Short mmCIF file of C-alpha atoms in Angstrom, two decimals:
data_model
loop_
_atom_site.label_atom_id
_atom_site.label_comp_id
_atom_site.label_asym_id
_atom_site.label_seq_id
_atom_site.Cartn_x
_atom_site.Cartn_y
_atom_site.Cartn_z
CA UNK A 1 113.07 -14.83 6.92
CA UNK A 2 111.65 -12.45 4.69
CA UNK A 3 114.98 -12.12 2.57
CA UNK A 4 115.69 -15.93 2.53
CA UNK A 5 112.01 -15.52 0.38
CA UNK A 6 113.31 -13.14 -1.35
CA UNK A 7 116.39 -14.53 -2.73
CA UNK A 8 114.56 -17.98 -3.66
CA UNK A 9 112.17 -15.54 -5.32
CA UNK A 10 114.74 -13.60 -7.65
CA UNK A 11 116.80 -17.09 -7.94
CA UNK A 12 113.31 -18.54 -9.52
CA UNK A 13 112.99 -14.94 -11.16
CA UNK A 14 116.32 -15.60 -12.78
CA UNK A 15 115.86 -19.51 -14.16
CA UNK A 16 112.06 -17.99 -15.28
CA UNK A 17 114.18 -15.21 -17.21
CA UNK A 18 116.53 -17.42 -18.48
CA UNK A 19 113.87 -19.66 -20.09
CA UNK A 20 111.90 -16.91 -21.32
CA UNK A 21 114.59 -14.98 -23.20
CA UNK A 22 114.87 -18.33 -25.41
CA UNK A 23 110.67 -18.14 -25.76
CA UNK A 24 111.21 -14.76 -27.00
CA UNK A 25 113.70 -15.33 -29.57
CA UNK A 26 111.18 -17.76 -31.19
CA UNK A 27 108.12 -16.84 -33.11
CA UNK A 28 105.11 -18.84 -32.57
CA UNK A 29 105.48 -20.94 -35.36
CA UNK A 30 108.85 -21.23 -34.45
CA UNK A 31 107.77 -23.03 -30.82
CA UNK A 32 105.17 -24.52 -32.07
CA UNK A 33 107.09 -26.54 -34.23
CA UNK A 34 109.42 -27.49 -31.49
CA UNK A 35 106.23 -28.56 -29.18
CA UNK A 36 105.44 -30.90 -32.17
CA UNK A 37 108.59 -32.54 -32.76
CA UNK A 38 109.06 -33.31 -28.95
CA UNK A 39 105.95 -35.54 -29.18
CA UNK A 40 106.24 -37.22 -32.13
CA UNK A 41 110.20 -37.88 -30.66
CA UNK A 42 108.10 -39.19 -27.27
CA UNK A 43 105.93 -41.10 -28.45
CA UNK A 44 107.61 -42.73 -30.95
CA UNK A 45 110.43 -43.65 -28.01
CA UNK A 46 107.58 -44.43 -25.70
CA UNK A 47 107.07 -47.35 -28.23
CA UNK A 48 109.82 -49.14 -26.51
CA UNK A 49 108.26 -48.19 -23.06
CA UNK A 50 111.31 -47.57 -21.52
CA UNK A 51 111.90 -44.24 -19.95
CA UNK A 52 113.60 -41.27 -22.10
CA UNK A 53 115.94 -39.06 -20.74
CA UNK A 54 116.16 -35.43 -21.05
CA UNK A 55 119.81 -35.65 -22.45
CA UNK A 56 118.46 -37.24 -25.49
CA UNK A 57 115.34 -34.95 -26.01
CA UNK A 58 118.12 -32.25 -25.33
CA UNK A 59 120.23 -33.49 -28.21
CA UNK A 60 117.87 -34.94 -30.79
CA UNK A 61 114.85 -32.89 -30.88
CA UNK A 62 115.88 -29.28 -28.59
CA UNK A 63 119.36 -28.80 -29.82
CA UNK A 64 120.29 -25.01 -29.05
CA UNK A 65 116.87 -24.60 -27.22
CA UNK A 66 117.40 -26.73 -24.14
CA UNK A 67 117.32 -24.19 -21.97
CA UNK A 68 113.86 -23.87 -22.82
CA UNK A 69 113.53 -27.33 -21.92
CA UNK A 70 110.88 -27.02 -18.55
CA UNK A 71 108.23 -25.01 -21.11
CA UNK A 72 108.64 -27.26 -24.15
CA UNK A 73 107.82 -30.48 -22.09
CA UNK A 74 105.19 -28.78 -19.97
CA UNK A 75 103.85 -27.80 -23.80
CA UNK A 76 104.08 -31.70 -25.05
CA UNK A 77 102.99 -32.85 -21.76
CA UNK A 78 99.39 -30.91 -22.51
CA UNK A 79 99.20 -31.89 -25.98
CA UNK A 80 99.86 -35.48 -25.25
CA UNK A 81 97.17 -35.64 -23.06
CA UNK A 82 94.48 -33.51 -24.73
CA UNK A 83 94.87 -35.30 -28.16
CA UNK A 84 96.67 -38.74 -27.25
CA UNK A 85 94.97 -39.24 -23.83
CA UNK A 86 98.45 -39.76 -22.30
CA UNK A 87 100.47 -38.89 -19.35
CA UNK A 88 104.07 -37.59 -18.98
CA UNK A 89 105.58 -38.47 -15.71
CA UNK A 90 108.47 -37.60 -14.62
CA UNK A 91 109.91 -41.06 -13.14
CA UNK A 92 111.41 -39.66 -9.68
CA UNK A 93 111.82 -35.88 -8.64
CA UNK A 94 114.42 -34.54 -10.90
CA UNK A 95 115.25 -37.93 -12.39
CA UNK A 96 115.07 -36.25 -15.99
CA UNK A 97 113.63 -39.27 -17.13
CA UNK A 98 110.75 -39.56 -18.46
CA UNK A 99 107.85 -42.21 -19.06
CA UNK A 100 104.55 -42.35 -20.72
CA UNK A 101 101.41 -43.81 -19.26
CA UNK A 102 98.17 -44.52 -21.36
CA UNK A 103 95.48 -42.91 -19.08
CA UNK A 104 93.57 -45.82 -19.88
CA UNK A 105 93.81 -48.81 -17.81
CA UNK A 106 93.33 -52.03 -19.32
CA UNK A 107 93.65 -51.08 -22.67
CA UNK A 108 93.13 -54.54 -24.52
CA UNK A 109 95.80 -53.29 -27.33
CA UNK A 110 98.49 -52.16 -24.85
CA UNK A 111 101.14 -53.06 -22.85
CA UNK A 112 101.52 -56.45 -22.03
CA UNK A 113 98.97 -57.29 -23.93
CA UNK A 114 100.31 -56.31 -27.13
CA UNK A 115 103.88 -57.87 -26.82
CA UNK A 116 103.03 -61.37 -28.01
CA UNK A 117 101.26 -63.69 -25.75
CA UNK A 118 104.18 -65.40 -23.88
CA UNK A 119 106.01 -61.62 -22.72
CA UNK A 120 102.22 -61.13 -21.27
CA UNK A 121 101.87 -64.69 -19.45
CA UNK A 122 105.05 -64.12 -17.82
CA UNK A 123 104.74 -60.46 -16.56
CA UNK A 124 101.10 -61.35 -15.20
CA UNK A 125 102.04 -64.38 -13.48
CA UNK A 126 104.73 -62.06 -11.60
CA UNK A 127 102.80 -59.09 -10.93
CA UNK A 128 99.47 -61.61 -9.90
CA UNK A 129 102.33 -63.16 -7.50
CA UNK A 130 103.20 -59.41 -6.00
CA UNK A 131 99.89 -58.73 -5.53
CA UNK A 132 98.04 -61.56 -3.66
CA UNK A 133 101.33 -61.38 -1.26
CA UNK A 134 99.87 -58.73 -0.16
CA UNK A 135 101.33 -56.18 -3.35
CA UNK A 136 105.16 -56.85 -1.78
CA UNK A 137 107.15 -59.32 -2.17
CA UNK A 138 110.49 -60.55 -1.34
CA UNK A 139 112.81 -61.61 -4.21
CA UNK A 140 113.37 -64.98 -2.01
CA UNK A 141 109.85 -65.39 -2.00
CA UNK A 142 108.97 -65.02 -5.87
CA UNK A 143 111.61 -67.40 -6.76
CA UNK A 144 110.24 -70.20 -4.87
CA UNK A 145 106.89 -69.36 -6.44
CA UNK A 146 108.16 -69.44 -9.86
CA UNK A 147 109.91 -72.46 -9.16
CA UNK A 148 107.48 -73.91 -7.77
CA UNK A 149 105.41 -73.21 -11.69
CA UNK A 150 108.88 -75.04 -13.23
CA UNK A 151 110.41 -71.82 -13.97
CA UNK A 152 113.97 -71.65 -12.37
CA UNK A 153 115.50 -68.29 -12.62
CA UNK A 154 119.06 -69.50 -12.12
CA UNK A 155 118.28 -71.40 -15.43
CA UNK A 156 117.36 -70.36 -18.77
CA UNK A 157 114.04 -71.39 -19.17
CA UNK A 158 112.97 -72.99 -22.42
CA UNK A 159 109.93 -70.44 -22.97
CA UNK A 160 110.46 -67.47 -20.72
CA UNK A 161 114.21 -67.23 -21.48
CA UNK A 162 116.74 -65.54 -19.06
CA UNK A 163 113.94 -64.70 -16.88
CA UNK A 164 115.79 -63.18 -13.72
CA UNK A 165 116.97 -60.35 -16.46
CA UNK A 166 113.60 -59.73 -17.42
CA UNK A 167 112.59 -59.91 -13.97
CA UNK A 168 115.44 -57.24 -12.38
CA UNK A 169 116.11 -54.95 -15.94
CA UNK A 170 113.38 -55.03 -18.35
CA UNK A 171 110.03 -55.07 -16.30
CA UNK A 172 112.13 -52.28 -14.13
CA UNK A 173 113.02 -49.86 -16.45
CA UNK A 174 109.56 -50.53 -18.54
CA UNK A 175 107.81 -49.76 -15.45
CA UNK A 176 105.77 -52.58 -14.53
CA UNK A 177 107.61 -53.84 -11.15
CA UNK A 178 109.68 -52.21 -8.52
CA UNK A 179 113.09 -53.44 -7.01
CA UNK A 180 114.39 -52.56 -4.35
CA UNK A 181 116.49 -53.13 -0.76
CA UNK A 182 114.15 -53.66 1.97
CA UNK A 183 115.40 -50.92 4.04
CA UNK A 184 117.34 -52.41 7.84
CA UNK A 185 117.19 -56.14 6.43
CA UNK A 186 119.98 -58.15 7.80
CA UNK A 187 121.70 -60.02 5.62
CA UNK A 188 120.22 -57.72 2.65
CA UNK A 189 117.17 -58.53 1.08
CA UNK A 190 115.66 -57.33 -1.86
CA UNK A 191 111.67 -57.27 -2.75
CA UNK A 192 109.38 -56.59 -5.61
CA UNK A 193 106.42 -54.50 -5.85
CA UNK A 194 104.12 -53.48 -8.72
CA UNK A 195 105.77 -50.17 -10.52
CA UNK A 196 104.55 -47.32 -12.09
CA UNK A 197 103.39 -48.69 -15.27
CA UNK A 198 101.65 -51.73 -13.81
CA UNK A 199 99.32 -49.53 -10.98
CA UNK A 200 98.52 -47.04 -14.05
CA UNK A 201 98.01 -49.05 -17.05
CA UNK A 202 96.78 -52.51 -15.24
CA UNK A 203 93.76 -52.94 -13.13
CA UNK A 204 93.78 -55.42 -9.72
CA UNK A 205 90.38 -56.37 -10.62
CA UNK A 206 92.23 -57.97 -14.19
CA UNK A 207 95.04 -59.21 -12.55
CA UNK A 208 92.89 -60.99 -10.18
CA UNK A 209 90.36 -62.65 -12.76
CA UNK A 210 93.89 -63.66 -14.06
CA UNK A 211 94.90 -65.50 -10.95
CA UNK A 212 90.91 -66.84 -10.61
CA UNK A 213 91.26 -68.29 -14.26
CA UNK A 214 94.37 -70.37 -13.25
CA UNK A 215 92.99 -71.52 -10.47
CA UNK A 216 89.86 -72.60 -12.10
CA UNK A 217 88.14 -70.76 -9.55
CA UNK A 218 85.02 -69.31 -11.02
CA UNK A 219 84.30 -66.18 -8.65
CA UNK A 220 87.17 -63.93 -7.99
CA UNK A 221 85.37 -62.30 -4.58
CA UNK A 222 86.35 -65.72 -2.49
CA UNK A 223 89.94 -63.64 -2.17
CA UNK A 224 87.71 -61.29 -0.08
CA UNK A 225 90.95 -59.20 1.03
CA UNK A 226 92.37 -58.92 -2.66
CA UNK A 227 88.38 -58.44 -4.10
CA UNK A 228 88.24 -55.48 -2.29
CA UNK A 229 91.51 -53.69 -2.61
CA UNK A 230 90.69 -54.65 -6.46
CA UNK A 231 87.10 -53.15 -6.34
CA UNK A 232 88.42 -49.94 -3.68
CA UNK A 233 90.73 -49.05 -6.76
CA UNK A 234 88.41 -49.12 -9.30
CA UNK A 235 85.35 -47.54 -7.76
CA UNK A 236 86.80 -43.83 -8.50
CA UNK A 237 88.07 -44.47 -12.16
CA UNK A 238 86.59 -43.64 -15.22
CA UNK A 239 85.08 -45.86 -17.98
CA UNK B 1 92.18 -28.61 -29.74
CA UNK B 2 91.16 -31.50 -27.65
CA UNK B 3 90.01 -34.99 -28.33
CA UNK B 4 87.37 -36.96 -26.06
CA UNK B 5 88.36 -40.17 -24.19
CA UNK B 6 86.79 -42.62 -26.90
CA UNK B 7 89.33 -41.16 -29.85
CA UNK B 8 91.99 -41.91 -27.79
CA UNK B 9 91.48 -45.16 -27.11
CA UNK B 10 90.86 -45.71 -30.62
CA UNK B 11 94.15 -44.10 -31.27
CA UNK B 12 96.28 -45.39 -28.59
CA UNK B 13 95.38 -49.06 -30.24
CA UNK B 14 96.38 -47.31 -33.22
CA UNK B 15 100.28 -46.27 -32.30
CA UNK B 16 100.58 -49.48 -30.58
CA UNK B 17 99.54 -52.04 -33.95
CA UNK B 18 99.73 -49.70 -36.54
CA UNK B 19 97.48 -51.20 -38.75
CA UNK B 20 94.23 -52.92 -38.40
CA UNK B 21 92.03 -54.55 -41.37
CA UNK B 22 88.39 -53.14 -42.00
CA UNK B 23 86.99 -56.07 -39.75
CA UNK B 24 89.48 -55.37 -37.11
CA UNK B 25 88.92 -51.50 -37.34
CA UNK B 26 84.94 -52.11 -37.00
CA UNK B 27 85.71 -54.48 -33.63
CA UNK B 28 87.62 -51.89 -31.98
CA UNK B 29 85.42 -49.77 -32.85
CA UNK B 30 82.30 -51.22 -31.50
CA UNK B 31 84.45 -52.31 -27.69
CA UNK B 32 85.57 -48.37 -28.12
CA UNK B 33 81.94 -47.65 -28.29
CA UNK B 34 81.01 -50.41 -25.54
CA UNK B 35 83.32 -48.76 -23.05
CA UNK B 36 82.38 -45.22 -23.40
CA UNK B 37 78.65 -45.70 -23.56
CA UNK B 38 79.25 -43.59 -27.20
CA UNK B 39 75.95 -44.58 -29.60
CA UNK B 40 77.13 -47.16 -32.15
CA UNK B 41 75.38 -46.56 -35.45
CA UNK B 42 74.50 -49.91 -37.43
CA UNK B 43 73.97 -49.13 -40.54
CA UNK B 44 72.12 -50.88 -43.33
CA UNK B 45 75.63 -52.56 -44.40
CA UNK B 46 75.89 -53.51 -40.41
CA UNK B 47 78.43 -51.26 -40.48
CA UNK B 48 79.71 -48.65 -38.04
CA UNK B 49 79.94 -45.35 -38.45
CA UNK B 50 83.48 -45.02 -38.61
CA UNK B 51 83.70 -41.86 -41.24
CA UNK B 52 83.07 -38.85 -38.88
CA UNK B 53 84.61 -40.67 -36.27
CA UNK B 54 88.13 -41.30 -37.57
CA UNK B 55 87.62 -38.10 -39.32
CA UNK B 56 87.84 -36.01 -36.12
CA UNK B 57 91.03 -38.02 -34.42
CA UNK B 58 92.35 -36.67 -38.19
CA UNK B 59 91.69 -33.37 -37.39
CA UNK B 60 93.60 -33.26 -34.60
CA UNK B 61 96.64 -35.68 -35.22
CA UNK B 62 97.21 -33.71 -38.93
CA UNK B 63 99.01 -31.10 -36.87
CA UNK B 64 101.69 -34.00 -35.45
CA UNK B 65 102.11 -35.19 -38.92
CA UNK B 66 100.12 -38.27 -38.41
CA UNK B 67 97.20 -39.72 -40.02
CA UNK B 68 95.17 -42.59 -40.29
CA UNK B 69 94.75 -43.87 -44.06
CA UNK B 70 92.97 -46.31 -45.53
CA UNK B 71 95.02 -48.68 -47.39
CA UNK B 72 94.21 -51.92 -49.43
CA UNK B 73 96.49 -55.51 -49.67
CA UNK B 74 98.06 -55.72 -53.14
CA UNK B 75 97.80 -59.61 -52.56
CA UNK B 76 93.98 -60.33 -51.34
CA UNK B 77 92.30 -56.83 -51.85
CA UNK B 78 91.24 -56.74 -48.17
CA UNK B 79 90.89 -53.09 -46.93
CA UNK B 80 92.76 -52.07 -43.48
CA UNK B 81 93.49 -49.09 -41.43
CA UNK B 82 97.34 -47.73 -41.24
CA UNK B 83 98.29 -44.86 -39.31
CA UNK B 84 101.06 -43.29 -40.82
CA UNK B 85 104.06 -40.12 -40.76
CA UNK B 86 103.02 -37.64 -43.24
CA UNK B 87 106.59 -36.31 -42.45
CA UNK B 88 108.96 -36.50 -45.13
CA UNK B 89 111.32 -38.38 -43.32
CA UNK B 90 108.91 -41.40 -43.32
CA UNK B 91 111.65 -43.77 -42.19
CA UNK B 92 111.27 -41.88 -38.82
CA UNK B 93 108.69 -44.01 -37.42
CA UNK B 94 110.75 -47.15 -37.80
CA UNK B 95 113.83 -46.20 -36.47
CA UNK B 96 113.00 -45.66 -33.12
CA UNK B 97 112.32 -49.62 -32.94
CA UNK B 98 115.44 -50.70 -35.03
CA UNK B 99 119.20 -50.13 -35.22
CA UNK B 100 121.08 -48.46 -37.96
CA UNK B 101 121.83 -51.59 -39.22
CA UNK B 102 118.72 -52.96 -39.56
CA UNK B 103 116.92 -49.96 -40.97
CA UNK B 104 119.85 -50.38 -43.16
CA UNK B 105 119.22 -53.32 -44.19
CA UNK B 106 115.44 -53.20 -44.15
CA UNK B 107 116.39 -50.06 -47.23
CA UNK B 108 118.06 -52.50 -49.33
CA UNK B 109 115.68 -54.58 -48.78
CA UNK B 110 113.32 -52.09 -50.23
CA UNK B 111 115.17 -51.30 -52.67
CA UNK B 112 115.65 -54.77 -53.97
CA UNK B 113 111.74 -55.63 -53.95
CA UNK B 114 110.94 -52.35 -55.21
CA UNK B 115 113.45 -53.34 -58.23
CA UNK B 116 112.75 -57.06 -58.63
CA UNK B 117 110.21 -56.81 -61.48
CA UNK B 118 108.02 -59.00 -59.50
CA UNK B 119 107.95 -57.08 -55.97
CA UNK B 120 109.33 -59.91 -54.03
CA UNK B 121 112.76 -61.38 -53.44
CA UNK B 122 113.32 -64.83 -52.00
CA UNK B 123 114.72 -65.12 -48.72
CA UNK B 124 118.04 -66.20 -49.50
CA UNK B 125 118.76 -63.39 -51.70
CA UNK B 126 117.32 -60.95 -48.85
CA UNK B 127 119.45 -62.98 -46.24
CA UNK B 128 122.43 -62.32 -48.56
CA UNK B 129 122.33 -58.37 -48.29
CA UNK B 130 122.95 -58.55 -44.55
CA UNK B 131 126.82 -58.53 -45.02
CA UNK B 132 126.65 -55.30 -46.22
CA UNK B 133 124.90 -53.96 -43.96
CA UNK B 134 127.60 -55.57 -41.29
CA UNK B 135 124.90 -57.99 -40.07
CA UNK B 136 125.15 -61.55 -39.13
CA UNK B 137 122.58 -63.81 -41.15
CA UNK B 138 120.87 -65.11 -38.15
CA UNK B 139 120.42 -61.68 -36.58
CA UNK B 140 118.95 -60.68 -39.99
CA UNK B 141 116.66 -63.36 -40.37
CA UNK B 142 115.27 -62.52 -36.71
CA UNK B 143 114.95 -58.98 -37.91
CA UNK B 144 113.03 -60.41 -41.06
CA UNK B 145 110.62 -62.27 -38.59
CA UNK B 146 110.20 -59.67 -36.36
CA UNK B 147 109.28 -56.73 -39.73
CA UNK B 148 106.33 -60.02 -40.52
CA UNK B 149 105.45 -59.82 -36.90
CA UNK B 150 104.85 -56.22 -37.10
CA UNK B 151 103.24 -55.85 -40.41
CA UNK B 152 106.15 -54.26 -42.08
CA UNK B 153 106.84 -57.35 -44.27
CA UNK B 154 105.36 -60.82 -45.34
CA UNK B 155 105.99 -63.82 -46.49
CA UNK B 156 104.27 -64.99 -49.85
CA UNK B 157 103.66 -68.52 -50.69
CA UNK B 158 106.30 -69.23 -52.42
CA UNK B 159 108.99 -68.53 -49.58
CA UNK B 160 109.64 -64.60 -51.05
CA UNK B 161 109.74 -61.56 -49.24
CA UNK B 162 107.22 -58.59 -50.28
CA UNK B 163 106.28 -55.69 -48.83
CA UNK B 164 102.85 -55.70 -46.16
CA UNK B 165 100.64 -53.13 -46.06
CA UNK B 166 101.36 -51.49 -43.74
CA UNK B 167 104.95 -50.57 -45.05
CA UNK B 168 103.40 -49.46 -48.81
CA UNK B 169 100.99 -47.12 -47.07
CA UNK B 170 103.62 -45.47 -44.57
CA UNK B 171 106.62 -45.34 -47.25
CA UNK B 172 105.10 -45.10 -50.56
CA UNK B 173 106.03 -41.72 -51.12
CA UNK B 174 109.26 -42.11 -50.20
CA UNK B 175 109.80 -45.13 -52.15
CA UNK B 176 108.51 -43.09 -55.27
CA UNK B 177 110.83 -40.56 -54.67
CA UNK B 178 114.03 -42.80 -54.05
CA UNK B 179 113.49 -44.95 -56.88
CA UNK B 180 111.77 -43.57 -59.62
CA UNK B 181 112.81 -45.51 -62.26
CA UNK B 182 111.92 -48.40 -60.63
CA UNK B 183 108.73 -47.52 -58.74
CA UNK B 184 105.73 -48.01 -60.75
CA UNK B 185 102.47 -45.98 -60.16
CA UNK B 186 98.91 -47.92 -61.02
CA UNK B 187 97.30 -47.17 -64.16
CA UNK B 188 93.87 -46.84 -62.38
CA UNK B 189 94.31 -45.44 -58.74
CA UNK B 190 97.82 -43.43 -59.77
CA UNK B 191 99.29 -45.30 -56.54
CA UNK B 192 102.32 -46.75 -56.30
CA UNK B 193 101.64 -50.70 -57.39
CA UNK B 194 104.53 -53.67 -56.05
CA UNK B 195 102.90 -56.40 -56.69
CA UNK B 196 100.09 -56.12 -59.32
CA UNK B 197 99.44 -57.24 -63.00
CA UNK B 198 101.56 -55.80 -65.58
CA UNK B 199 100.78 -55.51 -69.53
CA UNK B 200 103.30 -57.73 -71.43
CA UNK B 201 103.47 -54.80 -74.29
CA UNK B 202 104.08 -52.09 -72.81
CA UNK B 203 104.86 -50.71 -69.51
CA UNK B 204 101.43 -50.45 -67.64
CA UNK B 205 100.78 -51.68 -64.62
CA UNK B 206 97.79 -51.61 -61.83
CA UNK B 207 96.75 -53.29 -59.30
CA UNK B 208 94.96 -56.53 -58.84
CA UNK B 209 92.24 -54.82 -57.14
CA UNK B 210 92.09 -51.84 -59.22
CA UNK B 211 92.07 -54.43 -62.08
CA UNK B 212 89.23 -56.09 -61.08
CA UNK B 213 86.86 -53.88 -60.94
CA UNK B 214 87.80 -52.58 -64.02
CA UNK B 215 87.66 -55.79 -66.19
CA UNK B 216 84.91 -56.34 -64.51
CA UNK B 217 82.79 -56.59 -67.33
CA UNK B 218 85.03 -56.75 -70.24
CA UNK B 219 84.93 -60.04 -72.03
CA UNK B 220 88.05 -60.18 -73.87
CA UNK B 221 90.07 -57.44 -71.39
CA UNK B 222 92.67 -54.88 -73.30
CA UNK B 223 95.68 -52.51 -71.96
CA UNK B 224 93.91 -49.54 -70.22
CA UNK B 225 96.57 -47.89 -71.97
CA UNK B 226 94.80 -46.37 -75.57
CA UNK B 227 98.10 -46.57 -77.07
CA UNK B 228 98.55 -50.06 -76.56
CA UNK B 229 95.46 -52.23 -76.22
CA UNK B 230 97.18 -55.09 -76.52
CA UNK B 231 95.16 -58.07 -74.81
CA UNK B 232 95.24 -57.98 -70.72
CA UNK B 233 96.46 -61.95 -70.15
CA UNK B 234 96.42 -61.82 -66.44
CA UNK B 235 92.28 -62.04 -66.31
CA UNK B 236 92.30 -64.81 -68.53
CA UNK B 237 94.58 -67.23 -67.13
CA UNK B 238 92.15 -66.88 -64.26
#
């Protein structure tokens, strides 16, 4: 026991050595530099919300550094939050991708928001869909509830476009939904939930006054069950 | 160095549209103050205090090369807010966005305004440079709508392309440098002028703005340039 801790320890030892031998060979300025290329290179690419991988932060901004890759991005990651108030996830455990997340939600020049009105319309009628299901739903499910609003996915539709690509690529590798196999189904099934981006950047309590506007209901709390998962996750938030 | 949450919300509108006019800067600014409970000085010309303010997300975006500018419309006059690279490599911000091609395209583009005379092309000339840049003339006519969409480009009344705002601000310096026989600087400001009123003598130019409030209250206006002083048409045509 006490040498399996002490081989993980000098393995760690080793990476930390590794790293630090290309920190040393830089001067301050030298890093420094590097820290503020990486986020101008992130944030720019964040632009397109889709995730960037660590390849191409490897071969555009770190070149010959890489291998100091783990203290560069934990350097941009602080920076980007102090001065940009944004956060640098990493999408999965050792995914090297990356995404960034505004640490604001409901920022009224953001996200959906800011990519023209119809990209919003149709990304909050799907996520206001996910989420008074009960925040999952199966792909079965959604269609018939877009159909049943005149938008077919087998079809290009007129406004929306090819929405099932939108739908399964686009709002998946942006962040805002989820896709995936519901685990035992037989036959397979697939279902939807809200991703990353959408629980960070989007508030319930919007997506519900959303659904309450379309309904031409006036006071969101009748959806007692939805009013207070909405309100739960916004009591401990700032602003 | 560390900013507090109502500068980056400020900012984070910033990266996302780039540019916002005066009135547009002052609304943000007040919902900015709204949501943070941050004091909102009204001042005697109802406007915010925005100096200090923007001053300090300066401060601490200088270091990534970034800044917010103010920047006025060659057309109307109207004031805005751009945030802009103060990299040399100004194009940098664009072509994350855009392919090769495009950015390509959207150079010669540039290049063509910048040496048309009267700092705007028509489209079908500007639709016409796409087969160099191995674009199709639909694709580059989307790319055309989608520069207007994002303040990069505009349309002028008479169907022409010029250059928005937002583009002179971010890549004036670079346009000065690429093509400096072209390029013209303003008599008045010493900023590089696109679209502004020329002296039919010699080679001075400024900017309709700049000229304004210069002629202001000149009755028969003159060249600002001593050597000329031949008679400034453009103010009396008006």
């Amino acid at each position: 026991m006490a040498d399996e801790t002490q081989l993980m320890f000098s393995q760690e030892e080793q990476t930390v050595s590794k790293q630090s031998k290309v920190l040393c060979q830089l001067s301050a300025e030298e890093i420094s530099k590097i820290v503020v290329d990486l986020v101008r290179y992130l944030l720019i690419m964040s632009q397109k919300k889709l995730p960037i991988k660590r390849s191409d932060i490897n071969k555009t901004v770190l070149g010959d550094k890489s291998r100091g890759f783990d203290h560069f991005i934990e350097m941009a990651k602080e920076r980007l939050s102090l001065v940009f108030g944004m956060e640098l996830i990493e999408l999965e455990l050792n995914s090297k991708s990356y995404i960034l997340l505004s640490e604001f939600q409901d920022h009224p020049y953001l996200n959906c928001y800011s990519a023209g009105k119809t990209e919003c319309s149709l990304l909050m009628i799907i996520l206001s869909f996910i989420f008074m299901n009960g925040n999952v739903i199966s792909d079965n499910q959604l269609y018939d509830c877009l159909r049943r609003i005149g938008i077919d996915i087998e079809f290009h539709h007129e406004v929306f476009g090819d929405v099932e690509n939108k739908l399964k690529k686009d709002y998946v590798r942006q962040g805002y939904v989820e896709y995936s196999r519901v685990v035992g189904a037989e036959p397979v099934q697939h279902e939807f939930k809200w991703g990353l981006r959408a629980r960070k950047e989007l508030s319930k309590l919007k997506v519900l006054d959303f659904v309450a506007k379309i309904y031409g209901e006036e006071d969101p709390s009748n959806w007692t069950s939805q009013w207070e998962q909405a309100n739960a996750e916004n009591a401990p938030n700032e602003s | 160095m560390a900013l507090e949450k109502a500068h980056k919300f400020f900012l984070q509108a910033f990266i996302a549209n780039g540019i916002f006019t005066a009135r547009e800067v002052h609304k943000l600014y007040r919902e900015t103050c709204e949501r943070f409970d941050r004091e909102f000085c009204d001042r005697v010309h109802n406007e915010p205090d925005l100096g200090p303010f923007v001053e300090s997300i300066n401060m601490n975006i200088k270091p990534f090369q970034l800044e917010m500018k103010k920047a006025v419309d060659e057309a109307n006059g109207v004031s805005s807010f751009v945030l802009v690279n103060t990299a040399d490599n100004s194009l940098t911000k664009l072509s994350s966005t855009y392919s090769e091609n495009e950015l390509e395209l959207f150079k010669k583009l540039v290049e063509k305004i910048v040496g048309s005379g009267t700092g705007s092309v028509s489209s079908i000339e500007a639709l016409n440079l796409s087969s160099t840049c191995k674009m199709k003339k639909p694709e580059a006519e989307s790319f055309f709508t989608n520069m207007i969409e994002h303040k990069w480009l505009k349309k002028i009344p008479d169907g022409h392309y010029a250059l928005a705002t937002r583009c002179i601000a971010e890549c004036d310096l670079y346009i000065l440098q690429q093509y400096p026989d072209d390029a013209r600087t303003c008599n008045m400001c010493c900023r590089l002028v696109i679209q502004g009123e020329s002296c039919r003598e010699c080679n001075t130019t400024i900017h309709k703005h700049c000229s304004q409030r210069y002629f202001k209250d000149e009755v028969v206006p003159v060249c600002p340039n001593q050597a000329c002083n031949a008679e400034w048409l453009h103010r009396q045509s008006r």
